[in-house]
Short mmCIF file of C-alpha atoms in Angstrom, two decimals:
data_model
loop_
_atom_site.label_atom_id
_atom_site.label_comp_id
_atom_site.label_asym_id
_atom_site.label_seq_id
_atom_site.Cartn_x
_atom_site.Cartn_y
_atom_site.Cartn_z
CA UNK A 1 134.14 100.29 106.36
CA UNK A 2 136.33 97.44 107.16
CA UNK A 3 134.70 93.87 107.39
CA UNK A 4 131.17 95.77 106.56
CA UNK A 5 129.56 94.32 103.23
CA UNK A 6 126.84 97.06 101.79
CA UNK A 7 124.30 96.03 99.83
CA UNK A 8 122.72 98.13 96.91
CA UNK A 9 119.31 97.84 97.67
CA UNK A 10 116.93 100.80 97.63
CA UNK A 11 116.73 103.39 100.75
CA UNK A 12 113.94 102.73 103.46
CA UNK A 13 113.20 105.53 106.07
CA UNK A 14 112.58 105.05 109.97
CA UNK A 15 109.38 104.02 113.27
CA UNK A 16 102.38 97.87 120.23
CA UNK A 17 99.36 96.69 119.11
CA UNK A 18 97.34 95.57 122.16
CA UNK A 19 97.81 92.01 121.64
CA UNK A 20 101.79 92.36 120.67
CA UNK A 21 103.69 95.43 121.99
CA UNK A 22 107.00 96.23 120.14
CA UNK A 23 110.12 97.42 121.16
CA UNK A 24 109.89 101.26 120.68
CA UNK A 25 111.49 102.56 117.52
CA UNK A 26 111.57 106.24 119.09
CA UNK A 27 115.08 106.79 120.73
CA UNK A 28 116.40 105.35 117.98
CA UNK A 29 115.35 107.62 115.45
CA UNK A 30 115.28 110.57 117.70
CA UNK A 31 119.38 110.51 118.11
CA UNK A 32 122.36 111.44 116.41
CA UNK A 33 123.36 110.48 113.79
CA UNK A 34 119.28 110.50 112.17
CA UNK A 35 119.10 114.00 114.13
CA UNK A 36 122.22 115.30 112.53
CA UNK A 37 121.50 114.25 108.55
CA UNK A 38 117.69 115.38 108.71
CA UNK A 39 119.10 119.03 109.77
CA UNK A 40 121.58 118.84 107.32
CA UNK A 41 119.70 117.40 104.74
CA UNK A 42 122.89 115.62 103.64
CA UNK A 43 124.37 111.96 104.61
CA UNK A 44 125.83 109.12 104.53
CA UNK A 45 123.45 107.37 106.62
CA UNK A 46 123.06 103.61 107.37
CA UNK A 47 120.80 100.96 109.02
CA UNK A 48 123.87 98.44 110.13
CA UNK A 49 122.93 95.10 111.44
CA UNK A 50 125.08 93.26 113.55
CA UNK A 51 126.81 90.99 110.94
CA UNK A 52 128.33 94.62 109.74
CA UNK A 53 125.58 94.59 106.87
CA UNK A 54 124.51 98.38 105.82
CA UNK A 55 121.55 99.59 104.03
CA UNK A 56 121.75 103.04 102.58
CA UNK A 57 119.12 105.94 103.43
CA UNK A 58 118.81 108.44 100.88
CA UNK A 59 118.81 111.30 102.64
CA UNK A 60 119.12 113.72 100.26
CA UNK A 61 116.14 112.34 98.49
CA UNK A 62 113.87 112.25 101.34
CA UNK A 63 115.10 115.98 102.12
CA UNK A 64 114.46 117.63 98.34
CA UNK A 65 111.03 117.69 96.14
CA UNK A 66 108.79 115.03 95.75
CA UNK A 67 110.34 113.08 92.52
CA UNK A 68 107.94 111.74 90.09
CA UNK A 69 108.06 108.68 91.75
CA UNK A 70 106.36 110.48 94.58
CA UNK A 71 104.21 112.33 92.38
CA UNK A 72 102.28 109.13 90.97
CA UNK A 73 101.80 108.01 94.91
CA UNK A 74 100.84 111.70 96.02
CA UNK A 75 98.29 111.53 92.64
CA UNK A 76 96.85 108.11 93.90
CA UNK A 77 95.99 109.98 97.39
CA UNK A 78 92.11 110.24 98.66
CA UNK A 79 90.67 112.38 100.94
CA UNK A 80 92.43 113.10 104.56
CA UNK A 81 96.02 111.45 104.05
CA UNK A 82 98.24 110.42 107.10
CA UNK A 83 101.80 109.90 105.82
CA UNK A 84 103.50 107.82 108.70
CA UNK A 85 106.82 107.87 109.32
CA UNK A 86 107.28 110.98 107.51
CA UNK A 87 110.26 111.86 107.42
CA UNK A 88 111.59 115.31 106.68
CA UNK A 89 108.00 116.15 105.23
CA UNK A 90 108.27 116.55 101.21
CA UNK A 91 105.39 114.38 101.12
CA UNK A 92 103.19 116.39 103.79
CA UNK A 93 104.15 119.82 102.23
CA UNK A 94 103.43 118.70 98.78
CA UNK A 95 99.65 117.60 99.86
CA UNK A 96 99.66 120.53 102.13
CA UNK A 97 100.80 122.98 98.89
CA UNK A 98 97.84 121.71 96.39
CA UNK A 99 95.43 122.60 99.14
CA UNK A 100 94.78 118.48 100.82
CA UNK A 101 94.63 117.69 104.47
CA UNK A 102 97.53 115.71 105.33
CA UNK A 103 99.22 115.23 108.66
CA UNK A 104 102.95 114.08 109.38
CA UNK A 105 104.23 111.68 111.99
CA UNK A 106 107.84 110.55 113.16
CA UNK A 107 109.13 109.53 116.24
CA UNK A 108 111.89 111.96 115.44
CA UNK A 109 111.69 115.36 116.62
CA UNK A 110 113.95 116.91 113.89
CA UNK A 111 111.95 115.24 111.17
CA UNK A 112 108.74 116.96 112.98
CA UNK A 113 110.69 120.28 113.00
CA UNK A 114 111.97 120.32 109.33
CA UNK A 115 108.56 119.34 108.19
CA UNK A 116 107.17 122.31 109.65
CA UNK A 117 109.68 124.45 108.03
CA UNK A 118 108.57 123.37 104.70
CA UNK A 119 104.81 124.32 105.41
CA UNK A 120 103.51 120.89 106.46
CA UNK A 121 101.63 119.90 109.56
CA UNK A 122 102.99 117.00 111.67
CA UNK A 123 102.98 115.95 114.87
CA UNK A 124 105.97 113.82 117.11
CA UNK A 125 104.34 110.32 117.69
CA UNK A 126 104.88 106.92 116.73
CA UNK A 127 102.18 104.93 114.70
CA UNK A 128 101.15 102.75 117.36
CA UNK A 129 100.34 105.88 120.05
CA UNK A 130 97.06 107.57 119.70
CA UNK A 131 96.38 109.87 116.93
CA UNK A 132 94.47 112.50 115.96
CA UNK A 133 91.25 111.09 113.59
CA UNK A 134 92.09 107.40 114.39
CA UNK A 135 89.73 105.46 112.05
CA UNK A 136 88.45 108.23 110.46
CA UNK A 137 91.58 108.74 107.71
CA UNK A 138 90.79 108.18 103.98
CA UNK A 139 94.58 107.60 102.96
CA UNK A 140 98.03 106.64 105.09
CA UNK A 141 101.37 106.83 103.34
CA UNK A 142 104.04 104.28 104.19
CA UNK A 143 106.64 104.93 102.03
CA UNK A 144 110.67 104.41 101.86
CA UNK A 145 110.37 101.74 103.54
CA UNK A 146 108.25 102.56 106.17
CA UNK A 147 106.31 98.63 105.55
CA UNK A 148 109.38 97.87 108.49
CA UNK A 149 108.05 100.33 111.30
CA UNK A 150 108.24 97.91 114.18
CA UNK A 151 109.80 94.95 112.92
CA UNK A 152 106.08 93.36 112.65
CA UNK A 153 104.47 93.82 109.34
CA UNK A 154 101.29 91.76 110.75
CA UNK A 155 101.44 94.15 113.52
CA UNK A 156 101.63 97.53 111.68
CA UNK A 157 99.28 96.52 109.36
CA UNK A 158 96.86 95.32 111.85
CA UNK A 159 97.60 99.23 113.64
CA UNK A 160 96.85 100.71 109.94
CA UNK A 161 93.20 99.19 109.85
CA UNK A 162 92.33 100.88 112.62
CA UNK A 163 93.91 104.06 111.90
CA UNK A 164 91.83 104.29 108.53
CA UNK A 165 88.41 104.05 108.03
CA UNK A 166 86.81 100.40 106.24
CA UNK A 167 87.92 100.62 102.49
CA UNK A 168 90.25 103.56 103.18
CA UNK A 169 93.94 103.59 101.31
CA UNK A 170 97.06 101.87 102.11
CA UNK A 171 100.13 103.18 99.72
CA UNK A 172 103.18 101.46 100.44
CA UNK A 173 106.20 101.31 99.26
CA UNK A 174 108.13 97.98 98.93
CA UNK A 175 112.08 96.62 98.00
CA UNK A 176 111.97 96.21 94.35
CA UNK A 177 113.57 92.92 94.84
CA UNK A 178 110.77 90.05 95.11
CA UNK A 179 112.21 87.89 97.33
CA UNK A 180 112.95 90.23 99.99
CA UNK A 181 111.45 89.25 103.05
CA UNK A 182 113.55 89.94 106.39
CA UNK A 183 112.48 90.86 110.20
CA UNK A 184 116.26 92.37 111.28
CA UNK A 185 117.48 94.12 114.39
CA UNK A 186 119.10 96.99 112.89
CA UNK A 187 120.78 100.56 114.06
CA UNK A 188 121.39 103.66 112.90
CA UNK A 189 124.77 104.93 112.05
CA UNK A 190 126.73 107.67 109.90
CA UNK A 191 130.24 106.22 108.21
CA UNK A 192 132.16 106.95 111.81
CA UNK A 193 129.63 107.44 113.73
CA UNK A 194 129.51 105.20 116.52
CA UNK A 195 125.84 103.15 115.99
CA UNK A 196 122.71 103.94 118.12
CA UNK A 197 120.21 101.73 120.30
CA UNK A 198 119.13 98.85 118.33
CA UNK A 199 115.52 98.78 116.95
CA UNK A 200 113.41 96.06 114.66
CA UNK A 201 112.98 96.23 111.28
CA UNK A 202 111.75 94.74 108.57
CA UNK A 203 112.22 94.65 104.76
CA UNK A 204 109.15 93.16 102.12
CA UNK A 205 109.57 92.87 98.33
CA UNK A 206 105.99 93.56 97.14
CA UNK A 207 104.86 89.47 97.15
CA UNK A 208 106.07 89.16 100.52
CA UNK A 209 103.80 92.58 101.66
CA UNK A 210 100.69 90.89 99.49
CA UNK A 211 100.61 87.47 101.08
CA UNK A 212 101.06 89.71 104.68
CA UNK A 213 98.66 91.62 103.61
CA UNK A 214 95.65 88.84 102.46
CA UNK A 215 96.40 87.39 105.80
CA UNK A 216 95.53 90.52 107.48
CA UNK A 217 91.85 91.01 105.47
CA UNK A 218 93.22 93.85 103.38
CA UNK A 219 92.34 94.07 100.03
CA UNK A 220 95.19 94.60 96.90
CA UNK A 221 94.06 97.71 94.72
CA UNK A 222 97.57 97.70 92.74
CA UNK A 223 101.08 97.28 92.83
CA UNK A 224 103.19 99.38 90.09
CA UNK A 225 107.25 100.11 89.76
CA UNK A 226 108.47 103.36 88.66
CA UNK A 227 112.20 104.77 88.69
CA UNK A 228 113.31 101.12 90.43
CA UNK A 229 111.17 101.82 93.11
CA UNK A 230 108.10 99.13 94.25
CA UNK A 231 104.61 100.59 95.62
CA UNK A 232 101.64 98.36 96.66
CA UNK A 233 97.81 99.69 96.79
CA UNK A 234 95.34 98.16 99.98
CA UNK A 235 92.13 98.74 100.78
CA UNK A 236 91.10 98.50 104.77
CA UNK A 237 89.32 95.48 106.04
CA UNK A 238 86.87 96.96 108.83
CA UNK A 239 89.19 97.13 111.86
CA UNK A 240 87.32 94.56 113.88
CA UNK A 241 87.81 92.24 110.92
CA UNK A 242 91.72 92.47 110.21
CA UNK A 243 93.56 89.37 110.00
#
């Protein structure tokens, strides 16, 4: 990639409150070349930003087993999970395969489709739409990156209190690199593909989600590293009282 600098930092995967709408994530996601490496299962796939910077998504790892990585969050899981932003669904089917309730969403309609191939129930809709059991879910899952839905953390996380019940769990998963806190326009692209639509996004190490998250009247359960990956633990303020 000439003139393009990429960075090794870890892979992140894709996604209005009433009082600050944000630009839609969904056509984004929904396009080639996303479409094209979720029904292969295989990439290269980037997020490029406009200075030529790329991030690497691990597509292959979102598209096999749950790692053990994965394992320790799925083990952490209560009740009724919601994993947002879900991807190709290893997640969902793993919950759905030990006999939990868990529910899929992604803007993208392939990532729906292959998630339902591997036994797991999800639905096409973005986080910030109406769902299914809004305030009633015990755990929501945002993981490979997923803290950047939107380009707002504030936002999202303000979305996520009133998506789970008071004192349900938040697991996120955060760049293992501290200082990491970015709000980026970003797109997606394959090595020649030509990019898509431009989207925002946003990138927390795990002191950058916990200061975010204080300000929003969540509570910090945990924060562990395993395999050079970074996961946080929240509990839900009551939605009316969120930040």
């Amino acid at each position: 990639m000439s003139g393009a600098r990429t960075t090794a930092t870890p892979p992140l995967g894709p996604q209005r409150t009433p009082a600050r709408p944000l630009p839609a994530a969904g056509p984004a996601w929904s396009a080639d070349p996303y479409t094209d490496a979720l029904r292969t299962g295989r990439g290269p796939l980037f997020l490029r930003r406009a200075d030529g910077w790329l991030l690497p998504l691990d597509v292959e790892r979102w598209c096999a087993e749950p790692d053990p990585a994965d394992l320790e969050v799925l083990g952490r899981c209560e009740g009724a999970v919601l994993d947002v932003g879900c991807g190709p669904g290893r997640l969902v089917a793993a919950l759905g395969g030990q006999g939990r309730r868990a529910l899929g969403i992604d803007v993208s309609e392939a990532a729906v489709a292959r998630t339902v191939r591997r036994g797991g129930r999800a639905l096409r809709a973005s986080v910030f739409d109406p769902l299914p059991g809004t305030g009633r879910w015990d755990t929501a899952l945002l993981m490979d990156g997923n803290i950047g839905i939107g380009g707002d953390p504030h936002a999202l996380l303000h979305r996520m209190a009133r998506v789970l019940r008071t004192g349900g769990l938040l697991l996120a998963e955060t760049v293992p690199y501290p200082d990491v806190d970015e709000r980026v326009t970003v797109r997606v692209t394959g090595p020649h593909d030509s990019p898509g639509a431009p989207f925002p996004w946003a990138r927390l190490g795990t002191p950058a989600l916990l200061r975010c998250a204080r300000a929003c009247g969540w509570r910090v359960a945990d924060r562990w590293s395993m395999d050079g990956r970074a996961f946080v633990a929240l509990r839900a303020p009551a939605a009316g009282n969120a930040g």
